PDB file of C-alpha atoms in Angstrom:
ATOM      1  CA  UNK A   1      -7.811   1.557  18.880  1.00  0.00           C
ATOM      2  CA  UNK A   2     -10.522  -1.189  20.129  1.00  0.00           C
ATOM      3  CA  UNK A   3     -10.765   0.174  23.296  1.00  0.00           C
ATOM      4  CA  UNK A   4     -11.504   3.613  22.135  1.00  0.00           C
ATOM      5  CA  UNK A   5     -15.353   4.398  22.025  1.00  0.00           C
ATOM      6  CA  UNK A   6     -15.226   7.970  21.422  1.00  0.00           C
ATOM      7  CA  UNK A   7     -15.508   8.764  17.864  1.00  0.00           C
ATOM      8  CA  UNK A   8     -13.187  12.264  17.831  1.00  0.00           C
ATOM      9  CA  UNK A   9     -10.611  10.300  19.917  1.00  0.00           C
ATOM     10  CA  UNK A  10     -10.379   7.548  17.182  1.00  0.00           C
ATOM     11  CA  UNK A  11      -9.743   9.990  14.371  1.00  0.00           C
ATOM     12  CA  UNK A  12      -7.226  12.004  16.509  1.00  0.00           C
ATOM     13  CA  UNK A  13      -5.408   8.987  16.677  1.00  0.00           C
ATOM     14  CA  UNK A  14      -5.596   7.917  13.065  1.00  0.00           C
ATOM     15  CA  UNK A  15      -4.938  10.676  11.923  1.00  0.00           C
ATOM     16  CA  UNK A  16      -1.448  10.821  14.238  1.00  0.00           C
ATOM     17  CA  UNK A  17      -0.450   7.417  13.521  1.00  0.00           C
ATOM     18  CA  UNK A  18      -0.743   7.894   9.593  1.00  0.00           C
ATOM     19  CA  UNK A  19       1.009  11.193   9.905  1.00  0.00           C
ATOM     20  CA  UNK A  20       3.579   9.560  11.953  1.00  0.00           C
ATOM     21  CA  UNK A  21       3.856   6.643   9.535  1.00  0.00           C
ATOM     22  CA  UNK A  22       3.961   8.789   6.167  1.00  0.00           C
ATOM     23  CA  UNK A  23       7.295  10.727   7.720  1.00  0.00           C
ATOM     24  CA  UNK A  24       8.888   6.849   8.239  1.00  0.00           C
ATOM     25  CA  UNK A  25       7.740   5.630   4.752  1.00  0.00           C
ATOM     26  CA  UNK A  26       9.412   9.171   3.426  1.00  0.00           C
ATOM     27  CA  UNK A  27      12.287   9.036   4.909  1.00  0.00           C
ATOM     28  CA  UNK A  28      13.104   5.892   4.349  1.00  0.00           C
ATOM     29  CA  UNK A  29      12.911   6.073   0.497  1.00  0.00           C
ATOM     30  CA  UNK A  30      14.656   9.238   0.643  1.00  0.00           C
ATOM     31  CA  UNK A  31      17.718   7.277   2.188  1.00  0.00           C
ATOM     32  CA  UNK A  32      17.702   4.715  -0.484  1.00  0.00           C
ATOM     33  CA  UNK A  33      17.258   7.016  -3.291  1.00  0.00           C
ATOM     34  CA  UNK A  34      20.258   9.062  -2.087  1.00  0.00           C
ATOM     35  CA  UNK A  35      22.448   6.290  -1.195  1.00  0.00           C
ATOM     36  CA  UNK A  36      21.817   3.896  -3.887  1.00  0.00           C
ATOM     37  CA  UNK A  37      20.871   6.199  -6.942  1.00  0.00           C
ATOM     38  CA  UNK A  38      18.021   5.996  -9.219  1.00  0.00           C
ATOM     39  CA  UNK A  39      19.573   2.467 -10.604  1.00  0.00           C
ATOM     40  CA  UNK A  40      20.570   0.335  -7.639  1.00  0.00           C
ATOM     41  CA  UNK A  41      17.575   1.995  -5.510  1.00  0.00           C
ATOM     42  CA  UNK A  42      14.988   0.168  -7.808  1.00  0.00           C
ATOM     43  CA  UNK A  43      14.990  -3.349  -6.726  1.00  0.00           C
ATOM     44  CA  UNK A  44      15.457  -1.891  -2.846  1.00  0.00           C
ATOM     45  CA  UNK A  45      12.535   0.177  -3.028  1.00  0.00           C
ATOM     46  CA  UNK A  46      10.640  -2.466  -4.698  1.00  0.00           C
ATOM     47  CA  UNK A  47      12.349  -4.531  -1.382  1.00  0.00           C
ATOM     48  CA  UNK A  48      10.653  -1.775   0.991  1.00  0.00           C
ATOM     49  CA  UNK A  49       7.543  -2.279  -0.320  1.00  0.00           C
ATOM     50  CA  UNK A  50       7.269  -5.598  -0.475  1.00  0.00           C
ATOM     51  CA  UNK A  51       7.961  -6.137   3.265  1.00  0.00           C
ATOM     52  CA  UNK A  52       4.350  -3.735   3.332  1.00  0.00           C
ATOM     53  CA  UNK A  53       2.678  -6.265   1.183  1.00  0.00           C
ATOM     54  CA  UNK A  54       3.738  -9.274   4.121  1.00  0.00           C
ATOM     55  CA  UNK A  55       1.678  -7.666   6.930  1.00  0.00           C
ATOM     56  CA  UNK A  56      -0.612  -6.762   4.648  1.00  0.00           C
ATOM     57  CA  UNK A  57      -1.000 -10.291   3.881  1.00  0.00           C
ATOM     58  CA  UNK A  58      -1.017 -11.691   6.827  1.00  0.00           C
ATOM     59  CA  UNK A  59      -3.015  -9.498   8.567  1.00  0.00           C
ATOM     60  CA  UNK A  60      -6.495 -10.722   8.025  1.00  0.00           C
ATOM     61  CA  UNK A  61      -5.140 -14.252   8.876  1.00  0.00           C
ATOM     62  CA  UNK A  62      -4.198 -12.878  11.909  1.00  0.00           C
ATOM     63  CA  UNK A  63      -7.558 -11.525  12.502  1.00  0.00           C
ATOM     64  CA  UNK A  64      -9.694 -14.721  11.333  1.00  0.00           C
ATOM     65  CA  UNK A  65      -9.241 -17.067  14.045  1.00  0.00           C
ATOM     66  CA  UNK A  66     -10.620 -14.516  16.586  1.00  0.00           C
ATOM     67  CA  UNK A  67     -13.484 -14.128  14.443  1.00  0.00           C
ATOM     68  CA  UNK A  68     -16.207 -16.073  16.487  1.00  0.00           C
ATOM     69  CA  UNK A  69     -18.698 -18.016  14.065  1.00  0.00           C
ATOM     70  CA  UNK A  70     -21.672 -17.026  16.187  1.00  0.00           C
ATOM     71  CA  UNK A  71     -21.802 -13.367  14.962  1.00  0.00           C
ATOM     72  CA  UNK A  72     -22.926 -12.991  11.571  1.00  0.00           C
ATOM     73  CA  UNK A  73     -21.582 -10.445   9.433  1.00  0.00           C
ATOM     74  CA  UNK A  74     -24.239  -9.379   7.902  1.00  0.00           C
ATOM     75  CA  UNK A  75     -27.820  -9.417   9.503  1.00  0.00           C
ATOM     76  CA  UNK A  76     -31.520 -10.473   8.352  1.00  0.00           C
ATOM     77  CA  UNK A  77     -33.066  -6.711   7.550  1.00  0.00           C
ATOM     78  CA  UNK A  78     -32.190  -5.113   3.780  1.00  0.00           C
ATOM     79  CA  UNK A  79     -31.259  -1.760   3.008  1.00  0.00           C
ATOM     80  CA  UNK A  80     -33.612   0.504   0.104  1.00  0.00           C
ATOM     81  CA  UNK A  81     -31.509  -1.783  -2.405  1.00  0.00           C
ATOM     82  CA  UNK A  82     -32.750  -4.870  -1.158  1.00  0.00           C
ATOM     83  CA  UNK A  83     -28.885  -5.755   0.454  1.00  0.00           C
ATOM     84  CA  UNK A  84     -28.341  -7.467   3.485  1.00  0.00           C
ATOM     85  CA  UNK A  85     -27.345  -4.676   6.073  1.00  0.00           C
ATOM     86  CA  UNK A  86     -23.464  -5.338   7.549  1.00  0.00           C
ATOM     87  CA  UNK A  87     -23.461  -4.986  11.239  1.00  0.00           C
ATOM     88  CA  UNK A  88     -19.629  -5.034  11.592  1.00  0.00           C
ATOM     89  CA  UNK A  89     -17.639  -7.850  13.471  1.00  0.00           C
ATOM     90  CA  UNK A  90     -20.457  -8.345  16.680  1.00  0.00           C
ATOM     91  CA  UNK A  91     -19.823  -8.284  20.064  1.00  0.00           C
ATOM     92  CA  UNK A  92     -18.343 -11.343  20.552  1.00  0.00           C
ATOM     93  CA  UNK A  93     -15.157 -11.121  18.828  1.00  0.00           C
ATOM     94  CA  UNK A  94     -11.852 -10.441  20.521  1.00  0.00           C
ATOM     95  CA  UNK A  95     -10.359  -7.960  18.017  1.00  0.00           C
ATOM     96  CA  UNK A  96      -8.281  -6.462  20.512  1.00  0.00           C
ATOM     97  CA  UNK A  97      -5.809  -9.609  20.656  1.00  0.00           C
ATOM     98  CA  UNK A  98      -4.464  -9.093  17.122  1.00  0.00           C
ATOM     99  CA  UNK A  99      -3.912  -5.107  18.170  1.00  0.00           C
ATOM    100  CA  UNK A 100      -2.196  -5.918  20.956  1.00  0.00           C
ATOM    101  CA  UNK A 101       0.316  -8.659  18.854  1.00  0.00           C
ATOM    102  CA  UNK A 102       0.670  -6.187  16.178  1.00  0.00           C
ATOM    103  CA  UNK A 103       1.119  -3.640  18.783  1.00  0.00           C
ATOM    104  CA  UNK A 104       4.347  -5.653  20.273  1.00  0.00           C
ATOM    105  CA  UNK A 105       5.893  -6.138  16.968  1.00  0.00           C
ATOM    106  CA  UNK A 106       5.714  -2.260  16.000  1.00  0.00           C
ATOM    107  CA  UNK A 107       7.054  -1.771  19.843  1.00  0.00           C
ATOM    108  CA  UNK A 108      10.002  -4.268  18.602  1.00  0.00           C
ATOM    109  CA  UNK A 109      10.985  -2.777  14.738  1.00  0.00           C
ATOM    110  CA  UNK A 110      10.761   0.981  17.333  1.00  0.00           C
ATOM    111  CA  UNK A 111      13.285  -0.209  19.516  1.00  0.00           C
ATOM    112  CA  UNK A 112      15.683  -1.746  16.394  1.00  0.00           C
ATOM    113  CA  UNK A 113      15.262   1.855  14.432  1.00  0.00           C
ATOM    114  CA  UNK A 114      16.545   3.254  17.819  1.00  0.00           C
ATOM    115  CA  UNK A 115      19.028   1.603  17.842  1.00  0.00           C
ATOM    116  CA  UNK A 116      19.929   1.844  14.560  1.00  0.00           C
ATOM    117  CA  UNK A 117      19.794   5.351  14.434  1.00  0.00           C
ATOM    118  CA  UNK A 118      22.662   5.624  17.722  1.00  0.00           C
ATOM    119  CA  UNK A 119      25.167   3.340  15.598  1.00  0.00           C
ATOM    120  CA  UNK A 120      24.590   5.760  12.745  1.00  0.00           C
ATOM    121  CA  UNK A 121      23.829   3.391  10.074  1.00  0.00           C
ATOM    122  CA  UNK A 122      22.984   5.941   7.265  1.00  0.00           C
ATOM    123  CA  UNK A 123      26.527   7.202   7.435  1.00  0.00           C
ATOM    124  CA  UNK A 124      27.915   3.657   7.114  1.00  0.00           C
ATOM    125  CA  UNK A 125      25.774   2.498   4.484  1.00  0.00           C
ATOM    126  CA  UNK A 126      26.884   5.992   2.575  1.00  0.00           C
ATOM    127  CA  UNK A 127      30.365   4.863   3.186  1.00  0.00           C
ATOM    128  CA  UNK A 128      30.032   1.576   1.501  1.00  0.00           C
ATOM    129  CA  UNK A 129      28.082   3.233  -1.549  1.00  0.00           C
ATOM    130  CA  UNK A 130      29.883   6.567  -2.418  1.00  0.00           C
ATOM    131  CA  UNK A 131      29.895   5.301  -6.252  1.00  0.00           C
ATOM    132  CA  UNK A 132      26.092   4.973  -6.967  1.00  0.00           C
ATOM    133  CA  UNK A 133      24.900   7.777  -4.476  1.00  0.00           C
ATOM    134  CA  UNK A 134      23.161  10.959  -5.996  1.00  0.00           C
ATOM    135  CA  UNK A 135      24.897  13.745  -5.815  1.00  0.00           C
ATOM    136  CA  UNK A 136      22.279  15.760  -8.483  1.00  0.00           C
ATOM    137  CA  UNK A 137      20.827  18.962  -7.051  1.00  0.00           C
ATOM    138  CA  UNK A 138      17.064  19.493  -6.658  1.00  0.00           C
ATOM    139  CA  UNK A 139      15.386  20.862  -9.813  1.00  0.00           C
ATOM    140  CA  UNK A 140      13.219  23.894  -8.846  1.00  0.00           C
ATOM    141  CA  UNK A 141       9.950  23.601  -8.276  1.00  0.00           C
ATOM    142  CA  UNK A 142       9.305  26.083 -11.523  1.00  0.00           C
ATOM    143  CA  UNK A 143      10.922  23.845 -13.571  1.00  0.00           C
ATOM    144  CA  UNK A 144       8.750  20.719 -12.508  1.00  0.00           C
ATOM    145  CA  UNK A 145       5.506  21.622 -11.409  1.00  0.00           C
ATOM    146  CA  UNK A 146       4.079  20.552 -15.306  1.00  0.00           C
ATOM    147  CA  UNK A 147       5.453  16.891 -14.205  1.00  0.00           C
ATOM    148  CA  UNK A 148       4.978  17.273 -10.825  1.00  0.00           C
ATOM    149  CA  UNK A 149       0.804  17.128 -11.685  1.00  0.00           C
ATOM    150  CA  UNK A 150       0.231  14.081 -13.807  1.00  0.00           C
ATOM    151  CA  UNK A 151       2.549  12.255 -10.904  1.00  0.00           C
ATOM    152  CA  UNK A 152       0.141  13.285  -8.393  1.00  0.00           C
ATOM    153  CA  UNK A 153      -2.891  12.321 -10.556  1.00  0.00           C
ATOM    154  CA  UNK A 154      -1.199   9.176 -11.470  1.00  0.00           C
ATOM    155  CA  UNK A 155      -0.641   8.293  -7.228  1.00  0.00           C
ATOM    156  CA  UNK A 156      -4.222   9.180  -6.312  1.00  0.00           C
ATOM    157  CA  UNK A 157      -5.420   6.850  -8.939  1.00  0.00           C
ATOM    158  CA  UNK A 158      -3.024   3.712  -8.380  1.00  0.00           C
ATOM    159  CA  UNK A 159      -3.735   4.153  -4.362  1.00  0.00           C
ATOM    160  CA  UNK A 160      -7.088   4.817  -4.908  1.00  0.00           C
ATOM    161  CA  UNK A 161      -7.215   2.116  -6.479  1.00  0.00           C
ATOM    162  CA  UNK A 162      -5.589  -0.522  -4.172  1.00  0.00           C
ATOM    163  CA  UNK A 163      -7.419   1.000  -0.945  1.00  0.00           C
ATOM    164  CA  UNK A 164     -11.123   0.585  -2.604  1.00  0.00           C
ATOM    165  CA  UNK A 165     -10.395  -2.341  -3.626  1.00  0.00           C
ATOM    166  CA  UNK A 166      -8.801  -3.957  -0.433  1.00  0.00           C
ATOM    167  CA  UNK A 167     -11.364  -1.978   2.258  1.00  0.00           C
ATOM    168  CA  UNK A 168     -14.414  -3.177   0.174  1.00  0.00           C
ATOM    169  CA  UNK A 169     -14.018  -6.739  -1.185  1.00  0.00           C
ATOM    170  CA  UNK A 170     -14.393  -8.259   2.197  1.00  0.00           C
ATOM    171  CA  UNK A 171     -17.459  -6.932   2.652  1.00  0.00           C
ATOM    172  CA  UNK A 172     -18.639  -7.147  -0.787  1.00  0.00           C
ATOM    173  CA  UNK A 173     -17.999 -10.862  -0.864  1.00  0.00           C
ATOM    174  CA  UNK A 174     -19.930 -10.967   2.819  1.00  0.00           C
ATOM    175  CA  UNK A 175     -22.762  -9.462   1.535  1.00  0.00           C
ATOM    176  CA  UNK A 176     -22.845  -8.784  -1.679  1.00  0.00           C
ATOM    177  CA  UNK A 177     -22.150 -12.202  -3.207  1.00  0.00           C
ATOM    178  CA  UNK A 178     -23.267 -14.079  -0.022  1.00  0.00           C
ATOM    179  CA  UNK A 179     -20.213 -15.514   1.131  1.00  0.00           C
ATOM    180  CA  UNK A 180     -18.975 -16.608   4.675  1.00  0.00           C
ATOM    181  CA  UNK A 181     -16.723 -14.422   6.828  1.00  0.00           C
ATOM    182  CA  UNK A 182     -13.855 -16.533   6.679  1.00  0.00           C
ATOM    183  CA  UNK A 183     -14.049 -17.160   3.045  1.00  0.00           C
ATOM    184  CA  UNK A 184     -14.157 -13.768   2.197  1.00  0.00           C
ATOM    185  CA  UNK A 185     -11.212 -13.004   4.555  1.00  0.00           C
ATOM    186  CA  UNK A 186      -9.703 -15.597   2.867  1.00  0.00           C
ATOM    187  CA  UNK A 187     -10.643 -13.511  -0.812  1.00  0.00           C
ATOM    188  CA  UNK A 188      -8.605 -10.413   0.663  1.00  0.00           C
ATOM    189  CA  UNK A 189      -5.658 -12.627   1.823  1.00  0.00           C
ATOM    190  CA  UNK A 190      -5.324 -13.684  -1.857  1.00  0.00           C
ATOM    191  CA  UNK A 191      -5.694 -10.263  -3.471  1.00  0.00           C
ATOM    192  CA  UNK A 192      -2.565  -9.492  -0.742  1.00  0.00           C
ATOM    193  CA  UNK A 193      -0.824 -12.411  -1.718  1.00  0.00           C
ATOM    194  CA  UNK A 194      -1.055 -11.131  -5.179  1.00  0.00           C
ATOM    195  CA  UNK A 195       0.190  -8.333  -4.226  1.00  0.00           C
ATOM    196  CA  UNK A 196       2.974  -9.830  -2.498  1.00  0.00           C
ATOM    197  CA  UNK A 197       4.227 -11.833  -4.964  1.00  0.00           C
ATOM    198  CA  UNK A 198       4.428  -8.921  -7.417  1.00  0.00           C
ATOM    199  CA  UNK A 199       6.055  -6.614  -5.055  1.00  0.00           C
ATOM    200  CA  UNK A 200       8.381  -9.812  -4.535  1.00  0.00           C
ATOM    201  CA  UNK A 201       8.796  -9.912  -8.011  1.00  0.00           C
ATOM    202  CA  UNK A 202       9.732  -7.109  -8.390  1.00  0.00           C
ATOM    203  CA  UNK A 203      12.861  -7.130  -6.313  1.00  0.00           C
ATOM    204  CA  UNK A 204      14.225  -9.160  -9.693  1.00  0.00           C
ATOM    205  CA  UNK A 205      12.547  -8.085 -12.666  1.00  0.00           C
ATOM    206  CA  UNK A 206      13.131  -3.907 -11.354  1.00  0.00           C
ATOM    207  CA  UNK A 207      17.054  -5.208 -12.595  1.00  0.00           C
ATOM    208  CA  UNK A 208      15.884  -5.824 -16.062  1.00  0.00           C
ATOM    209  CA  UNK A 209      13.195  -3.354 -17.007  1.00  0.00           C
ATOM    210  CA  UNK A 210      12.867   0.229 -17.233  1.00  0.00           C
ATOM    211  CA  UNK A 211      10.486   1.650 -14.953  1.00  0.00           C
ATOM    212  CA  UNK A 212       8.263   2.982 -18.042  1.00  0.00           C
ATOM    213  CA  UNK A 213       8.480  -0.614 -19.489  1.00  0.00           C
ATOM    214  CA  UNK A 214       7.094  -1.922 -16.031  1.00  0.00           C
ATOM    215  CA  UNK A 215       4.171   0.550 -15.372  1.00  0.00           C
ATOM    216  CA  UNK A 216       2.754   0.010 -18.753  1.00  0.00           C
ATOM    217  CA  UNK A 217       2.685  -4.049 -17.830  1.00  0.00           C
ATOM    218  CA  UNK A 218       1.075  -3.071 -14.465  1.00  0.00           C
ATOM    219  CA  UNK A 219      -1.490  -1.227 -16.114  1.00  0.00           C
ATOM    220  CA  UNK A 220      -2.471  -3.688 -18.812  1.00  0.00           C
ATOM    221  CA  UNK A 221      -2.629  -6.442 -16.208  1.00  0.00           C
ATOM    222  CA  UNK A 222      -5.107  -3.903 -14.036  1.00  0.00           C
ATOM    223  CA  UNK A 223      -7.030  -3.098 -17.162  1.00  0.00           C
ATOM    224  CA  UNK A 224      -7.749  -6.456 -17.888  1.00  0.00           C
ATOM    225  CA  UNK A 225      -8.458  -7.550 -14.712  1.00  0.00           C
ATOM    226  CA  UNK A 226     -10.631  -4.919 -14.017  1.00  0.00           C
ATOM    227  CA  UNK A 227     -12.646  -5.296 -17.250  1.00  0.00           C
ATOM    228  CA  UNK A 228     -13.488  -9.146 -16.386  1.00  0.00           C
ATOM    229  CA  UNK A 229     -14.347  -8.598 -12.983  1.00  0.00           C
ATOM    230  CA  UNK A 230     -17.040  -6.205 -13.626  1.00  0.00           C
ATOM    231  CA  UNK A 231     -18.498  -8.101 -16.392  1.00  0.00           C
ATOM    232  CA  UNK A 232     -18.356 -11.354 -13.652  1.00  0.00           C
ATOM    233  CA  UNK A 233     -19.054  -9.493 -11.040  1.00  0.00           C
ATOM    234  CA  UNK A 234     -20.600 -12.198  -8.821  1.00  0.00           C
ATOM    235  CA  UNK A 235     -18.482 -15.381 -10.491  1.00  0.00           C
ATOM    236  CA  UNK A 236     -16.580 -17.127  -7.789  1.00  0.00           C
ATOM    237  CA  UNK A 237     -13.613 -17.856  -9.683  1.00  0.00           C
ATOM    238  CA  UNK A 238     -13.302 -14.783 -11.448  1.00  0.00           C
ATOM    239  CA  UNK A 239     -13.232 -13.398  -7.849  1.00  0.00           C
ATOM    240  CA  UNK A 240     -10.362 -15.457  -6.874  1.00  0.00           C
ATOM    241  CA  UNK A 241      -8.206 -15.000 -10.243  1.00  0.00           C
ATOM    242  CA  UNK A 242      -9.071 -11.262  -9.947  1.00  0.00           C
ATOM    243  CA  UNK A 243      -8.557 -10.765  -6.757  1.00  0.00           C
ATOM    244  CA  UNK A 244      -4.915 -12.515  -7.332  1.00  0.00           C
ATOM    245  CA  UNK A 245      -4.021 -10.639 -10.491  1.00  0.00           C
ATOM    246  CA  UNK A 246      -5.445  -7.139  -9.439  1.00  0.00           C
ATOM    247  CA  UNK A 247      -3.408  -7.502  -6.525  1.00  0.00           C
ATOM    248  CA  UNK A 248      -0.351  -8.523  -8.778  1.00  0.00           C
ATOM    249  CA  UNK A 249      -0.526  -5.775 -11.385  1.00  0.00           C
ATOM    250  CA  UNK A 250      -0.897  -2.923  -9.245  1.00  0.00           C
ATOM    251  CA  UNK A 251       1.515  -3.940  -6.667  1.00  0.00           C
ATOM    252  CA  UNK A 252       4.554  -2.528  -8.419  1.00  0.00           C
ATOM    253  CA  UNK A 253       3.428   0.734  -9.838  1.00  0.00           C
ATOM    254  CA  UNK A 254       3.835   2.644  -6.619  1.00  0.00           C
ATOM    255  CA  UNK A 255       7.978   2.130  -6.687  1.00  0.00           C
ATOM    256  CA  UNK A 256       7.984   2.379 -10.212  1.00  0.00           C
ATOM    257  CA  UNK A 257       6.624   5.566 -10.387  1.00  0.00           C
ATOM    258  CA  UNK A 258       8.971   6.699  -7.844  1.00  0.00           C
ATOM    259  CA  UNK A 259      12.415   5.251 -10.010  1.00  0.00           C
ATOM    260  CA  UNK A 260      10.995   6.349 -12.863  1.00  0.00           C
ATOM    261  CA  UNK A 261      10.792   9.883 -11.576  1.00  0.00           C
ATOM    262  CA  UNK A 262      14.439   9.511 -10.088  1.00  0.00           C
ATOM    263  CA  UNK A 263      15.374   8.772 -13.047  1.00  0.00           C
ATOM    264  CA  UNK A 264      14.168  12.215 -14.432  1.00  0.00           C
ATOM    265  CA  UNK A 265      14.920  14.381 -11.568  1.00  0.00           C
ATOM    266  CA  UNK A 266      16.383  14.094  -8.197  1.00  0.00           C
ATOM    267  CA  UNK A 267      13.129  13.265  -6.281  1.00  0.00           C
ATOM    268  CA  UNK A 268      15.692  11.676  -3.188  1.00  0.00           C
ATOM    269  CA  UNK A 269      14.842  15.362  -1.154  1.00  0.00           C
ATOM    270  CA  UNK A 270      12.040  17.775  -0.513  1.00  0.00           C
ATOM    271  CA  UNK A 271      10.059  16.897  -4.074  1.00  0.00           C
ATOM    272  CA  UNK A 272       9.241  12.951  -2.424  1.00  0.00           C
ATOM    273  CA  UNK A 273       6.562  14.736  -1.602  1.00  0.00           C
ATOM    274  CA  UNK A 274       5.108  14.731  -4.379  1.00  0.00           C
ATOM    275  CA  UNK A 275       4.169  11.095  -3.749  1.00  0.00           C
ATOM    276  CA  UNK A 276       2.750  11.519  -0.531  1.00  0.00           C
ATOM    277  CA  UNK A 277       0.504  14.075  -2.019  1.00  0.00           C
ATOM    278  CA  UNK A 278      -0.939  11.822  -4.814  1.00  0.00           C
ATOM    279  CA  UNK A 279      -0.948   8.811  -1.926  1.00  0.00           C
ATOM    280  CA  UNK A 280      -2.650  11.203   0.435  1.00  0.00           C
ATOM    281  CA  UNK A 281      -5.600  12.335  -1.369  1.00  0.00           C
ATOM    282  CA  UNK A 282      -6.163   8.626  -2.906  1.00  0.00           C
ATOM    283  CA  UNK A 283      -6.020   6.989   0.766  1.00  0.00           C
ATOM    284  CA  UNK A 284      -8.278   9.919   1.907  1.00  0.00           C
ATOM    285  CA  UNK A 285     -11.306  10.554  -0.780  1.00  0.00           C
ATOM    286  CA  UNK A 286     -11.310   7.018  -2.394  1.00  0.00           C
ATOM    287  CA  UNK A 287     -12.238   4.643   0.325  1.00  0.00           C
ATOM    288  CA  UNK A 288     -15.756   7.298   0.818  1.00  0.00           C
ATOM    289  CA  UNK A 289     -16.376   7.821  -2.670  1.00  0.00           C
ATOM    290  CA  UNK A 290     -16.037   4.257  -3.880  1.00  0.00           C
ATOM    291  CA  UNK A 291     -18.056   3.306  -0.701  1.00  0.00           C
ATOM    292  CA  UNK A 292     -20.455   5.580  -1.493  1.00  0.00           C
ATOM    293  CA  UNK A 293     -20.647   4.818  -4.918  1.00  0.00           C
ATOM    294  CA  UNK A 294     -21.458   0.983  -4.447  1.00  0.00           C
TER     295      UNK A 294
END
């Protein structure tokens, strides 16, 4: 994608590549949920996503060093606000050498699925599992479409949430707050280490609480987080120890909306869906409208 300078081209390939990705990320929870059941899949899903948090984590480290400190991130001029105007990462940084090491390691986990996929590894994992897959049948869409809403609602505002918050605090710490490139890269590494760490977390505490039990700690945790940061908006340390726990509380609520579901319903076929849907339109409008908005 940093080699591509027509506009269309770039959002043709976007748009393939999260297509492409949101069939892998379905199909892949589908497989646990049937194979491991709504109680046993908890802690693995919570496993799935975690391994998301890690690159996400480590992937504005792996930007930073080619990052060169001659190319301000933000220039001289003001906008009709009286903000510093962002010009973007300049001219003379090598972005393309992170795409083309992330671009080897995707090229390696392709071959391994591949491969995994000839030695039929579903089948084998089925095998070893008979006694906590679901067997359940689908529930009609009639009979779940009143749920099926409020799930949807409830994804577009937890994604919505991560994405605006994630896209925009570089940026906001760059030029909002005044801070150095690397120091605000350094901001979004934490929020993704706190994001990690409760995705991590969750591997172990999914065994001992309810799904319910663990949204409604995610959500006080982004509450409160989100009520100090914008009454500090510009504190330095409130930035770090929000960025850490916003990261933290609303890193779980994604799989825990999906066992809590399971636990309701069969949601291991056609209705994971519903997810995507809620995760689609989040991803999609959010990252405009919150941009807009600040």
């Amino acid at each position: 994608m940093p080699i591509l300078t027509d506009l269309w081209l770039l959002i043709i390939i976007v748009t393939i590549t999260g297509i492409i990705a949101g069939y892998i990320d379905a199909a892949i929870q589908c497989i646990m949920l049937k194979v491991w059941g709504s109680k046993k899949s908890a802690s693995i899903l919570q496993l799935h996503h975690f391994t998301f948090s890690i690159g996400a984590f480590l992937a504005p480290l792996l930007v930073s060093p080619f990052y060169s400190g001659d190319d301000d991130i933000c220039s001289d001029s003001t906008d009709d606000n009286n903000e510093p105007v962002c010009l973007g990462i300049g001219d003379n940084n090598s972005i393309l050498t992170p795409f083309l090491i992330s671009s080897a390691f995707i090229a390696s986990v392709f071959i391994l699925m591949i491969w995994l996929y000839f030695v039929d590894i579903t089948e084998k994992i089925k095998e070893d599992n008979q006694e906590s897959a679901d067997e359940r049948e689908e529930d009609s869409f009639r009979d779940l479409w009143q749920y099926f809403i409020p799930v949807i609602l409830f994804y577009f505002c937890i994604v919505s949430g991560e994405n605006v918050y994630q896209s925009n605090i570089f940026s906001y710490a760059a030029c909002k707050v005044g801070w150095e490139s690397g120091k605000a890269s350094i901001l979004n590494s934490i929020f993704w280490a706190g994001f990690g760490i409760g995705r991590g977390s969750g591997i172990f505490f999914s065994r001992f609480l309810r799904p319910s039990t663990y949204i409604i700690i995610d959500l006080i945790f982004c509450a409160a987080t989100a009520t100090f940061l914008s009454i500090y908006p510009t504190n330095e340390i409130m930035l770090w120890i929000g960025s850490f726990t916003y990261g933290l509380g609303i890193a779980t609520l994604y799989s825990c909306g999906i066992s809590y579901s399971h636990e309701l319903t069969n949601v291991s076929g056609k209705w994971i869906v519903t997810f995507g849907i809620g995760n689609a339109i989040g991803a999609m409008s959010m990252p405009i409208l919150g941009t807009g908005i600040g």
